Amino acid sequence: MLGLPRSRHRLTAALATLGLLTTGAAIQATVTAAPAHAATTHRILFDDGHAEEAGNADWIISTSKPDPLSQDSTPSAETDWTGALSSWGVALQKTGSYSLKTATSALTYGGSSTTDLSNFDTLVLPEPNTLFTTAEKTAIMNFVKAGGGLFMISDHTGADRNNDGEDAVEIFNDLMSNNSVDSTDPFGFSVDTLDVSSGYPAAISDSTNPVLHGSFGTVTKSLIADGTTATLKPADNSSVKGLLYRSGYSGNTGAFFATSTFGSGRVAFWGDTSPVDDGTGQSGNTLYDGWNDTGATNAPLALNATAWLAGEGGSGGGDDGGGDGTCTAAQLLGNPGFESGATTWTASSGVITNDSGEAARTGSYKAWLDGYGSAHTDTLSQSVTIPSGCSATLSFYLHVDTAETTTSTAYDKLTVTAGSTTLATYSNLNAASGYVLKSFDVSSLAGTTATIKFSGVEGSTLQTSFVVDDTALNVS
């Protein structure tokens, strides 16, 4: 924690002291606006912390972890990266629109590690073979609820590759039925205890579905080579939808590939790892090339689903996504990371800043409220219309830095409101060394125009800075 009072006037003072006010070019370079945004990069995390390489499995995009680019920074062929999922990873990398990483330790959400789920748009779970811990299940569920994408790829029952008594079927069902966030069939399906030896599940007819008809191609069939299916329960989650079915099945049974939504996030399920296996990997593994199977369209299915989970295309769930079927998934706040400077938001002078006295969580800009060490009030607000029928989640990252030494008295406070509802109040007692994710369900405001507001009030001595970054109001 810095513990130092700030000055809103340090830029002007510094320029005057240096005699730069007469050098227009120098001044303009110093206060230039934020650079234009680059094209959207979808951040995908592949899990390898739950025995995904046990036995003959090799469910990784590269042996270089967490960053596959360390193996080859410009892969052109799937053999440039080593792993049975390298075709998938290389295909995404070559588009220039994806940033890929691999997690090898416990999954967290709202932490400080580089592979914390808060740093990603989508989590891929390619046939995990060890149970998720209680903390991991909470992290996964909260990640999806706040707007993340979850790709669950199972295998057949009994595929216990590390002989610990658990297989992917049991692990996924445990995630959905035994977590601290929502254990009442949150995604609207369960994984079947089956071992289907072979087959080519066919896609339903839906020309508007972004997973079946996406930017990576059209999906007609997939592949089962010892896999399983899911049973759908639309009464529990109306957004669940089967996209490909085992031969002879339809409706709520025999779904080999299904999608759903939960909170502001998206979920996809695939009943077998064989379709994403590209047949090449680390020495000693017996692999199967389902990725290039000529009787199926597995590559477009994997790639379209990844794009959809990361936020592209329509909802892909029930009629039109979550809620009552009338909501289009979206992020509603303008300039959510403040990288466009003092635009869109209504803020006290100097609140939206790229001042180096407090670091942004991402990019250069953030909203810095208070931090003067004297009586002061700062505000930051934006009005947003939340469509009727939507589930809505407000999230932001908060860093509290203070010079106060008390452990019992809240001298300086930040209040967060949505409309007339106070969501939370933070103070100098919440000081921490880094940013912490905060998330709130604001679905009650659907159908209204509400003002999201941060109000910071500082006492007369000893500074407290409330620094906000990477806001979002996700609806689905």
Short mmCIF file of C-alpha atoms in Angstrom, two decimals:
data_model
loop_
_atom_site.label_atom_id
_atom_site.label_comp_id
_atom_site.label_asym_id
_atom_site.label_seq_id
_atom_site.Cartn_x
_atom_site.Cartn_y
_atom_site.Cartn_z
CA MET A 1 0.00 0.00 0.00
CA LEU A 2 1.35 3.38 -0.98
CA GLY A 3 -0.04 5.38 1.92
CA LEU A 4 0.75 8.68 0.20
CA PRO A 5 -1.66 11.59 -0.42
CA ARG A 6 -2.25 12.47 -4.05
CA SER A 7 -2.41 15.78 -5.90
CA ARG A 8 -4.71 16.47 -8.84
CA HIS A 9 -2.41 19.28 -9.92
CA ARG A 10 0.89 17.43 -10.23
CA LEU A 11 0.83 17.39 -14.08
CA THR A 12 0.37 21.15 -14.44
CA ALA A 13 2.89 21.86 -11.70
CA ALA A 14 5.46 19.57 -13.24
CA LEU A 15 5.09 21.15 -16.66
CA ALA A 16 5.42 24.64 -15.28
CA THR A 17 8.50 23.71 -13.29
CA LEU A 18 10.15 22.20 -16.32
CA GLY A 19 9.32 25.20 -18.49
CA LEU A 20 7.39 23.04 -20.96
CA LEU A 21 4.26 25.15 -21.22
CA THR A 22 5.70 26.93 -24.22
CA THR A 23 6.50 23.69 -26.01
CA GLY A 24 3.19 22.66 -27.46
CA ALA A 25 4.47 19.42 -28.96
CA ALA A 26 5.90 18.29 -25.64
CA ILE A 27 2.66 19.06 -23.80
CA GLN A 28 0.54 17.31 -26.39
CA ALA A 29 2.68 14.20 -26.17
CA THR A 30 2.29 14.17 -22.40
CA VAL A 31 -1.49 14.48 -22.28
CA THR A 32 -2.41 12.61 -25.44
CA ALA A 33 -5.65 10.65 -25.42
CA ALA A 34 -5.70 6.90 -24.85
CA PRO A 35 -4.80 4.85 -27.94
CA ALA A 36 -7.59 3.32 -29.98
CA HIS A 37 -8.69 -0.13 -28.93
CA ALA A 38 -7.29 -3.16 -30.68
CA ALA A 39 -9.61 -5.82 -32.01
CA THR A 40 -11.27 -7.95 -29.32
CA THR A 41 -9.03 -10.71 -28.00
CA HIS A 42 -10.83 -13.73 -26.56
CA ARG A 43 -8.96 -15.11 -23.55
CA ILE A 44 -9.17 -18.90 -23.24
CA LEU A 45 -7.81 -20.97 -20.35
CA PHE A 46 -7.31 -24.72 -20.84
CA ASP A 47 -7.19 -26.70 -17.60
CA ASP A 48 -4.32 -29.13 -16.99
CA GLY A 49 -4.46 -29.25 -13.22
CA HIS A 50 -6.75 -32.26 -12.86
CA ALA A 51 -4.91 -35.24 -14.37
CA GLU A 52 -5.74 -34.30 -17.97
CA GLU A 53 -2.53 -36.05 -19.03
CA ALA A 54 -3.03 -39.25 -17.02
CA GLY A 55 -2.78 -42.60 -18.81
CA ASN A 56 -3.20 -42.27 -22.58
CA ALA A 57 -4.83 -38.85 -22.23
CA ASP A 58 -2.88 -35.88 -23.51
CA TRP A 59 -5.49 -33.13 -23.30
CA ILE A 60 -3.19 -30.13 -23.65
CA ILE A 61 -2.65 -27.58 -26.41
CA SER A 62 1.11 -27.45 -25.79
CA THR A 63 3.77 -28.80 -23.46
CA SER A 64 4.75 -25.19 -22.81
CA LYS A 65 2.72 -23.97 -19.84
CA PRO A 66 1.14 -21.63 -19.06
CA ASP A 67 2.00 -19.95 -22.38
CA PRO A 68 2.02 -22.13 -25.52
CA LEU A 69 3.73 -19.32 -27.42
CA SER A 70 6.92 -20.22 -25.57
CA GLN A 71 7.03 -23.43 -27.60
CA ASP A 72 6.39 -21.64 -30.90
CA SER A 73 5.29 -18.02 -31.05
CA THR A 74 3.93 -18.25 -34.61
CA PRO A 75 2.58 -21.77 -35.09
CA SER A 76 1.44 -22.61 -38.61
CA ALA A 77 0.90 -26.37 -38.22
CA GLU A 78 -0.56 -28.27 -35.28
CA THR A 79 2.77 -30.08 -34.79
CA ASP A 80 4.38 -26.74 -33.92
CA TRP A 81 2.74 -27.23 -30.53
CA THR A 82 2.83 -30.61 -28.76
CA GLY A 83 -0.38 -32.06 -27.38
CA ALA A 84 -3.48 -33.94 -28.44
CA LEU A 85 -5.38 -30.63 -28.45
CA SER A 86 -2.75 -28.72 -30.41
CA SER A 87 -4.88 -28.59 -33.57
CA TRP A 88 -7.55 -26.79 -31.59
CA GLY A 89 -5.08 -24.40 -30.01
CA VAL A 90 -3.18 -23.62 -33.21
CA ALA A 91 -6.41 -23.02 -35.15
CA LEU A 92 -7.47 -20.42 -32.60
CA GLN A 93 -4.03 -18.85 -32.41
CA LYS A 94 -3.80 -18.42 -36.18
CA THR A 95 -6.92 -16.22 -36.23
CA GLY A 96 -5.13 -13.52 -34.23
CA SER A 97 -8.22 -13.07 -32.07
CA TYR A 98 -7.41 -15.44 -29.20
CA SER A 99 -5.02 -15.46 -26.26
CA LEU A 100 -4.47 -18.99 -24.94
CA LYS A 101 -3.06 -20.16 -21.63
CA THR A 102 -2.88 -23.41 -19.65
CA ALA A 103 -3.62 -23.74 -15.93
CA THR A 104 -1.59 -26.33 -14.01
CA SER A 105 -2.61 -25.51 -10.45
CA ALA A 106 -5.82 -25.02 -8.49
CA LEU A 107 -8.49 -22.95 -10.23
CA THR A 108 -9.29 -19.62 -8.54
CA TYR A 109 -11.54 -16.66 -9.25
CA GLY A 110 -10.78 -13.17 -8.00
CA GLY A 111 -7.19 -13.97 -7.06
CA SER A 112 -3.87 -12.55 -8.17
CA SER A 113 -2.33 -15.40 -10.19
CA THR A 114 -1.84 -15.01 -13.93
CA THR A 115 -4.16 -17.97 -14.55
CA ASP A 116 -6.90 -16.73 -12.21
CA LEU A 117 -10.26 -17.13 -13.96
CA SER A 118 -10.92 -13.40 -13.71
CA ASN A 119 -8.28 -12.94 -16.42
CA PHE A 120 -10.17 -15.10 -18.93
CA ASP A 121 -13.38 -15.23 -20.94
CA THR A 122 -13.63 -19.02 -21.20
CA LEU A 123 -12.48 -22.04 -19.20
CA VAL A 124 -12.03 -25.36 -21.04
CA LEU A 125 -12.21 -28.52 -18.90
CA PRO A 126 -11.01 -31.35 -21.19
CA GLU A 127 -11.88 -34.55 -19.32
CA PRO A 128 -10.70 -33.77 -15.79
CA ASN A 129 -9.77 -36.89 -13.82
CA THR A 130 -9.61 -35.57 -10.27
CA LEU A 131 -12.44 -33.99 -8.32
CA PHE A 132 -12.54 -30.22 -8.04
CA THR A 133 -12.07 -28.96 -4.50
CA THR A 134 -14.84 -27.07 -2.74
CA ALA A 135 -13.00 -23.80 -3.40
CA GLU A 136 -12.49 -24.66 -7.08
CA LYS A 137 -16.17 -25.45 -7.58
CA THR A 138 -17.10 -22.13 -6.01
CA ALA A 139 -14.61 -20.38 -8.29
CA ILE A 140 -15.90 -22.10 -11.46
CA MET A 141 -19.55 -21.45 -10.70
CA ASN A 142 -19.00 -17.80 -9.77
CA PHE A 143 -16.89 -17.32 -12.91
CA VAL A 144 -19.75 -18.53 -15.10
CA LYS A 145 -22.39 -16.67 -13.12
CA ALA A 146 -20.49 -13.41 -13.64
CA GLY A 147 -20.28 -13.89 -17.42
CA GLY A 148 -17.60 -16.50 -18.11
CA GLY A 149 -17.82 -19.35 -20.60
CA LEU A 150 -17.44 -22.97 -19.46
CA PHE A 151 -16.60 -25.81 -21.88
CA MET A 152 -17.13 -29.22 -20.25
CA ILE A 153 -15.74 -32.16 -22.26
CA SER A 154 -16.47 -35.55 -20.74
CA ASP A 155 -15.63 -39.14 -21.58
CA HIS A 156 -17.39 -42.43 -20.97
CA THR A 157 -18.15 -43.72 -17.49
CA GLY A 158 -15.26 -45.76 -16.12
CA ALA A 159 -12.59 -43.69 -17.88
CA ASP A 160 -10.64 -43.35 -14.63
CA ARG A 161 -7.23 -42.72 -16.14
CA ASN A 162 -5.35 -42.13 -12.88
CA ASN A 163 -7.14 -44.88 -10.90
CA ASP A 164 -8.33 -42.57 -8.12
CA GLY A 165 -11.92 -43.79 -8.25
CA GLU A 166 -13.25 -40.78 -10.18
CA ASP A 167 -13.96 -40.23 -13.87
CA ALA A 168 -15.12 -37.17 -15.80
CA VAL A 169 -18.79 -38.20 -15.61
CA GLU A 170 -18.68 -38.24 -11.81
CA ILE A 171 -16.53 -35.12 -11.63
CA PHE A 172 -18.86 -33.01 -13.78
CA ASN A 173 -21.97 -34.23 -11.99
CA ASP A 174 -20.30 -33.43 -8.67
CA LEU A 175 -19.49 -29.91 -9.90
CA MET A 176 -23.11 -29.27 -10.83
CA SER A 177 -24.77 -30.92 -7.82
CA ASN A 178 -22.37 -30.28 -4.95
CA ASN A 179 -21.19 -26.67 -4.96
CA SER A 180 -21.74 -23.65 -2.73
CA VAL A 181 -23.20 -21.39 -5.44
CA ASP A 182 -26.14 -23.34 -6.92
CA SER A 183 -26.54 -27.10 -6.60
CA THR A 184 -30.12 -27.26 -7.89
CA ASP A 185 -29.29 -28.38 -11.43
CA PRO A 186 -27.85 -24.97 -12.37
CA PHE A 187 -27.17 -25.74 -16.06
CA GLY A 188 -30.27 -27.85 -16.68
CA PHE A 189 -28.55 -31.15 -17.49
CA SER A 190 -26.71 -34.09 -15.97
CA VAL A 191 -24.08 -36.35 -17.53
CA ASP A 192 -25.24 -39.91 -18.23
CA THR A 193 -23.46 -42.91 -16.74
CA LEU A 194 -22.83 -44.55 -20.11
CA ASP A 195 -20.13 -45.93 -22.37
CA VAL A 196 -21.33 -45.56 -25.96
CA SER A 197 -18.78 -47.39 -28.10
CA SER A 198 -19.28 -45.65 -31.45
CA GLY A 199 -21.48 -43.41 -33.51
CA TYR A 200 -21.86 -40.16 -35.41
CA PRO A 201 -24.31 -37.92 -33.52
CA ALA A 202 -26.16 -35.60 -35.91
CA ALA A 203 -26.82 -31.90 -35.54
CA ILE A 204 -30.34 -30.55 -35.17
CA SER A 205 -31.77 -28.27 -37.83
CA ASP A 206 -31.24 -24.70 -36.65
CA SER A 207 -29.74 -22.36 -39.23
CA THR A 208 -29.46 -19.47 -36.76
CA ASN A 209 -27.52 -21.29 -34.06
CA PRO A 210 -24.01 -19.78 -33.78
CA VAL A 211 -22.43 -23.03 -32.60
CA LEU A 212 -23.76 -25.08 -35.50
CA HIS A 213 -23.40 -22.30 -38.07
CA GLY A 214 -20.53 -20.09 -36.98
CA SER A 215 -17.51 -18.32 -38.39
CA PHE A 216 -15.49 -21.55 -38.44
CA GLY A 217 -17.97 -23.47 -40.58
CA THR A 218 -21.15 -25.54 -40.51
CA VAL A 219 -21.57 -28.50 -38.16
CA THR A 220 -23.39 -31.59 -39.40
CA LYS A 221 -22.08 -34.48 -37.30
CA SER A 222 -19.74 -35.29 -34.46
CA LEU A 223 -18.07 -38.52 -33.35
CA ILE A 224 -18.46 -40.95 -30.45
CA ALA A 225 -15.56 -43.32 -29.81
CA ASP A 226 -16.40 -44.51 -26.28
CA GLY A 227 -18.22 -41.52 -24.89
CA THR A 228 -21.41 -40.51 -23.13
CA THR A 229 -24.43 -38.23 -23.44
CA ALA A 230 -26.43 -35.88 -21.25
CA THR A 231 -30.01 -35.81 -20.02
CA LEU A 232 -31.57 -32.36 -20.35
CA LYS A 233 -33.88 -30.87 -17.74
CA PRO A 234 -35.39 -27.69 -19.20
CA ALA A 235 -37.74 -27.38 -16.22
CA ASP A 236 -34.65 -26.59 -14.15
CA ASN A 237 -33.01 -24.26 -16.70
CA SER A 238 -35.06 -23.22 -19.73
CA SER A 239 -31.98 -22.17 -21.68
CA VAL A 240 -30.57 -25.70 -22.01
CA LYS A 241 -30.56 -26.96 -25.59
CA GLY A 242 -29.34 -30.15 -27.26
CA LEU A 243 -27.46 -29.45 -30.50
CA LEU A 244 -26.26 -32.93 -31.52
CA TYR A 245 -27.90 -36.22 -30.58
CA ARG A 246 -26.94 -39.87 -30.46
CA SER A 247 -28.71 -41.81 -33.20
CA GLY A 248 -32.30 -42.61 -32.23
CA TYR A 249 -32.52 -39.92 -29.55
CA SER A 250 -33.92 -36.39 -29.39
CA GLY A 251 -35.52 -33.95 -26.98
CA ASN A 252 -34.26 -34.38 -23.43
CA THR A 253 -32.34 -37.65 -23.82
CA GLY A 254 -29.22 -38.67 -25.70
CA ALA A 255 -27.79 -35.16 -26.14
CA PHE A 256 -24.15 -35.57 -27.18
CA PHE A 257 -23.52 -31.81 -27.39
CA ALA A 258 -25.58 -29.28 -25.44
CA THR A 259 -25.45 -25.61 -24.49
CA SER A 260 -26.94 -23.64 -21.64
CA THR A 261 -26.56 -20.40 -19.69
CA PHE A 262 -26.09 -19.65 -16.02
CA GLY A 263 -26.26 -16.15 -14.60
CA SER A 264 -24.54 -13.99 -17.20
CA GLY A 265 -22.37 -16.85 -18.50
CA ARG A 266 -22.54 -19.61 -21.10
CA VAL A 267 -21.98 -23.36 -20.85
CA ALA A 268 -21.23 -26.07 -23.42
CA PHE A 269 -21.10 -29.84 -22.90
CA TRP A 270 -19.52 -32.45 -25.17
CA GLY A 271 -19.79 -36.16 -24.38
CA ASP A 272 -16.40 -37.40 -25.58
CA THR A 273 -12.78 -36.25 -25.91
CA SER A 274 -12.17 -38.25 -29.09
CA PRO A 275 -13.61 -35.50 -31.35
CA VAL A 276 -10.98 -32.98 -30.15
CA ASP A 277 -8.09 -35.47 -30.16
CA ASP A 278 -5.83 -34.69 -33.15
CA GLY A 279 -3.86 -37.93 -32.97
CA THR A 280 -0.51 -36.35 -32.10
CA GLY A 281 0.97 -35.63 -28.72
CA GLN A 282 3.68 -36.59 -26.32
CA SER A 283 5.65 -39.77 -26.85
CA GLY A 284 4.15 -42.90 -25.31
CA ASN A 285 0.48 -41.93 -25.58
CA THR A 286 -1.96 -43.87 -27.76
CA LEU A 287 -4.08 -41.21 -29.43
CA TYR A 288 -6.94 -41.09 -31.93
CA ASP A 289 -7.42 -38.53 -34.69
CA GLY A 290 -11.02 -37.47 -34.27
CA TRP A 291 -10.31 -33.84 -35.13
CA ASN A 292 -9.80 -34.79 -38.78
CA ASP A 293 -12.37 -37.61 -38.97
CA THR A 294 -13.90 -37.32 -42.45
CA GLY A 295 -17.28 -38.56 -41.28
CA ALA A 296 -17.71 -35.66 -38.84
CA THR A 297 -17.24 -31.91 -38.53
CA ASN A 298 -15.55 -31.84 -35.15
CA ALA A 299 -13.18 -28.96 -35.80
CA PRO A 300 -15.92 -26.42 -36.67
CA LEU A 301 -17.91 -27.61 -33.66
CA ALA A 302 -15.01 -27.08 -31.23
CA LEU A 303 -14.04 -23.73 -32.72
CA ASN A 304 -17.56 -22.31 -33.10
CA ALA A 305 -18.36 -23.34 -29.53
CA THR A 306 -15.20 -21.68 -28.23
CA ALA A 307 -16.13 -18.46 -30.03
CA TRP A 308 -19.68 -18.58 -28.68
CA LEU A 309 -18.54 -19.25 -25.12
CA ALA A 310 -16.16 -16.31 -25.33
CA GLY A 311 -19.00 -13.96 -26.24
CA GLU A 312 -19.51 -14.13 -29.99
CA GLY A 313 -22.83 -14.82 -31.71
CA GLY A 314 -26.28 -15.23 -30.20
CA SER A 315 -27.13 -16.81 -26.90
CA GLY A 316 -27.27 -20.36 -28.23
CA GLY A 317 -29.35 -21.44 -25.26
CA GLY A 318 -33.13 -21.77 -25.37
CA ASP A 319 -35.28 -19.44 -27.46
CA ASP A 320 -32.91 -16.52 -27.14
CA GLY A 321 -30.72 -17.10 -24.14
CA GLY A 322 -31.27 -16.82 -20.41
CA GLY A 323 -33.99 -15.13 -18.41
CA ASP A 324 -37.45 -15.57 -19.94
CA GLY A 325 -36.17 -16.14 -23.49
CA THR A 326 -36.32 -12.48 -24.59
CA CYS A 327 -32.83 -11.33 -23.60
CA THR A 328 -29.77 -11.07 -25.79
CA ALA A 329 -26.53 -11.63 -23.88
CA ALA A 330 -24.46 -8.45 -23.76
CA GLN A 331 -22.18 -6.22 -21.70
CA LEU A 332 -23.96 -2.88 -21.27
CA LEU A 333 -21.50 -0.41 -19.73
CA GLY A 334 -19.71 2.00 -22.02
CA ASN A 335 -15.96 2.50 -21.63
CA PRO A 336 -15.93 -0.27 -19.00
CA GLY A 337 -12.15 -0.30 -18.50
CA PHE A 338 -11.80 3.52 -18.77
CA GLU A 339 -9.28 3.15 -21.59
CA SER A 340 -11.13 5.79 -23.66
CA GLY A 341 -10.35 8.33 -20.94
CA ALA A 342 -12.93 10.63 -19.38
CA THR A 343 -15.81 9.69 -21.68
CA THR A 344 -19.17 7.94 -21.17
CA TRP A 345 -18.93 8.11 -17.38
CA THR A 346 -19.87 11.17 -15.31
CA ALA A 347 -17.02 11.67 -12.86
CA SER A 348 -15.40 14.20 -10.56
CA SER A 349 -12.42 15.98 -12.06
CA GLY A 350 -9.39 13.73 -12.36
CA VAL A 351 -11.13 10.51 -11.29
CA ILE A 352 -10.65 8.75 -14.64
CA THR A 353 -6.90 8.90 -15.04
CA ASN A 354 -3.75 7.17 -16.24
CA ASP A 355 -1.74 8.69 -13.39
CA SER A 356 1.03 6.28 -12.37
CA GLY A 357 0.46 6.86 -8.65
CA GLU A 358 -1.97 3.95 -8.66
CA ALA A 359 -1.65 1.12 -11.17
CA ALA A 360 -4.53 0.11 -13.44
CA ARG A 361 -5.52 -3.52 -13.27
CA THR A 362 -5.36 -3.75 -17.07
CA GLY A 363 -4.38 -1.15 -19.64
CA SER A 364 -3.38 2.34 -18.47
CA TYR A 365 -6.57 4.00 -17.22
CA LYS A 366 -8.66 3.40 -14.13
CA ALA A 367 -11.03 5.35 -11.88
CA TRP A 368 -9.19 6.71 -8.82
CA LEU A 369 -11.52 8.12 -6.18
CA ASP A 370 -10.15 10.10 -3.22
CA GLY A 371 -6.58 9.65 -1.98
CA TYR A 372 -5.95 13.25 -0.87
CA GLY A 373 -5.48 12.90 2.87
CA SER A 374 -8.01 15.69 3.42
CA ALA A 375 -11.80 16.00 3.47
CA HIS A 376 -12.92 15.21 -0.05
CA THR A 377 -15.73 13.54 -2.05
CA ASP A 378 -15.42 11.94 -5.49
CA THR A 379 -18.14 10.35 -7.60
CA LEU A 380 -18.26 8.15 -10.69
CA SER A 381 -21.51 7.19 -12.40
CA GLN A 382 -23.11 5.91 -15.58
CA SER A 383 -26.77 5.39 -16.45
CA VAL A 384 -27.65 2.18 -18.24
CA THR A 385 -30.88 0.64 -19.52
CA ILE A 386 -31.30 -3.00 -18.56
CA PRO A 387 -33.71 -4.81 -20.92
CA SER A 388 -36.78 -6.54 -19.55
CA GLY A 389 -36.51 -10.28 -19.11
CA CYS A 390 -32.76 -10.22 -18.48
CA SER A 391 -30.65 -11.56 -15.67
CA ALA A 392 -28.08 -8.88 -14.86
CA THR A 393 -24.77 -8.90 -12.98
CA LEU A 394 -22.67 -5.87 -12.11
CA SER A 395 -18.98 -6.57 -11.54
CA PHE A 396 -15.84 -4.51 -11.06
CA TYR A 397 -12.36 -4.79 -9.61
CA LEU A 398 -11.53 -2.70 -6.55
CA HIS A 399 -8.18 -1.83 -5.00
CA VAL A 400 -8.21 -0.02 -1.66
CA ASP A 401 -4.95 1.68 -0.63
CA THR A 402 -4.72 3.56 2.66
CA ALA A 403 -2.39 5.35 5.07
CA GLU A 404 -4.80 4.69 7.93
CA THR A 405 -3.43 2.32 10.58
CA THR A 406 -6.63 1.58 12.47
CA THR A 407 -8.04 -1.93 12.36
CA SER A 408 -11.45 -0.99 13.71
CA THR A 409 -12.62 2.43 12.47
CA ALA A 410 -13.90 3.16 8.95
CA TYR A 411 -12.75 6.75 8.42
CA ASP A 412 -13.01 6.79 4.62
CA LYS A 413 -15.80 5.07 2.66
CA LEU A 414 -16.78 4.08 -0.87
CA THR A 415 -20.47 3.39 -1.47
CA VAL A 416 -21.66 1.52 -4.56
CA THR A 417 -25.27 1.92 -5.65
CA ALA A 418 -27.43 0.71 -8.52
CA GLY A 419 -30.51 2.86 -8.85
CA SER A 420 -31.82 3.39 -5.34
CA THR A 421 -30.23 0.21 -4.02
CA THR A 422 -26.98 0.31 -2.03
CA LEU A 423 -24.98 -2.72 -3.15
CA ALA A 424 -21.98 -2.37 -0.85
CA THR A 425 -19.88 -0.01 1.24
CA TYR A 426 -16.11 -0.35 1.47
CA SER A 427 -13.65 1.55 3.65
CA ASN A 428 -10.04 1.88 4.69
CA LEU A 429 -10.58 -1.39 6.57
CA ASN A 430 -10.78 -3.16 3.20
CA ALA A 431 -7.27 -2.14 2.16
CA ALA A 432 -5.37 -4.82 0.23
CA SER A 433 -2.26 -5.06 -1.92
CA GLY A 434 -4.09 -5.81 -5.17
CA TYR A 435 -7.40 -5.69 -6.97
CA VAL A 436 -10.32 -7.78 -5.72
CA LEU A 437 -13.29 -8.78 -7.87
CA LYS A 438 -16.71 -7.62 -6.67
CA SER A 439 -19.92 -8.96 -8.22
CA PHE A 440 -23.63 -8.24 -7.60
CA ASP A 441 -26.89 -9.58 -8.98
CA VAL A 442 -28.90 -6.58 -10.21
CA SER A 443 -31.57 -8.53 -12.09
CA SER A 444 -34.26 -6.70 -10.12
CA LEU A 445 -33.47 -3.62 -12.23
CA ALA A 446 -34.40 -5.32 -15.54
CA GLY A 447 -36.79 -3.15 -17.53
CA THR A 448 -35.47 0.08 -16.01
CA THR A 449 -32.81 2.70 -16.62
CA ALA A 450 -30.60 2.73 -13.55
CA THR A 451 -27.56 4.74 -12.53
CA ILE A 452 -24.52 2.78 -11.42
CA LYS A 453 -22.67 5.05 -8.99
CA PHE A 454 -19.50 4.98 -6.92
CA SER A 455 -19.27 7.62 -4.17
CA GLY A 456 -16.02 8.04 -2.24
CA VAL A 457 -15.93 10.16 0.91
CA GLU A 458 -12.57 10.81 2.57
CA GLY A 459 -11.98 12.18 6.09
CA SER A 460 -9.76 15.06 7.09
CA THR A 461 -6.43 13.25 7.60
CA LEU A 462 -4.55 10.24 6.18
CA GLN A 463 -5.38 9.25 2.62
CA THR A 464 -7.46 6.33 1.39
CA SER A 465 -7.63 5.65 -2.35
CA PHE A 466 -10.47 3.65 -3.87
CA VAL A 467 -9.34 2.48 -7.32
CA VAL A 468 -11.88 0.86 -9.67
CA ASP A 469 -11.12 -0.88 -12.97
CA ASP A 470 -12.58 -3.37 -15.48
CA THR A 471 -16.26 -2.81 -14.78
CA ALA A 472 -19.02 -4.79 -16.47
CA LEU A 473 -22.79 -5.07 -16.45
CA ASN A 474 -23.52 -8.39 -18.11
CA VAL A 475 -27.04 -9.43 -19.07
CA SER A 476 -28.33 -12.75 -20.35
#
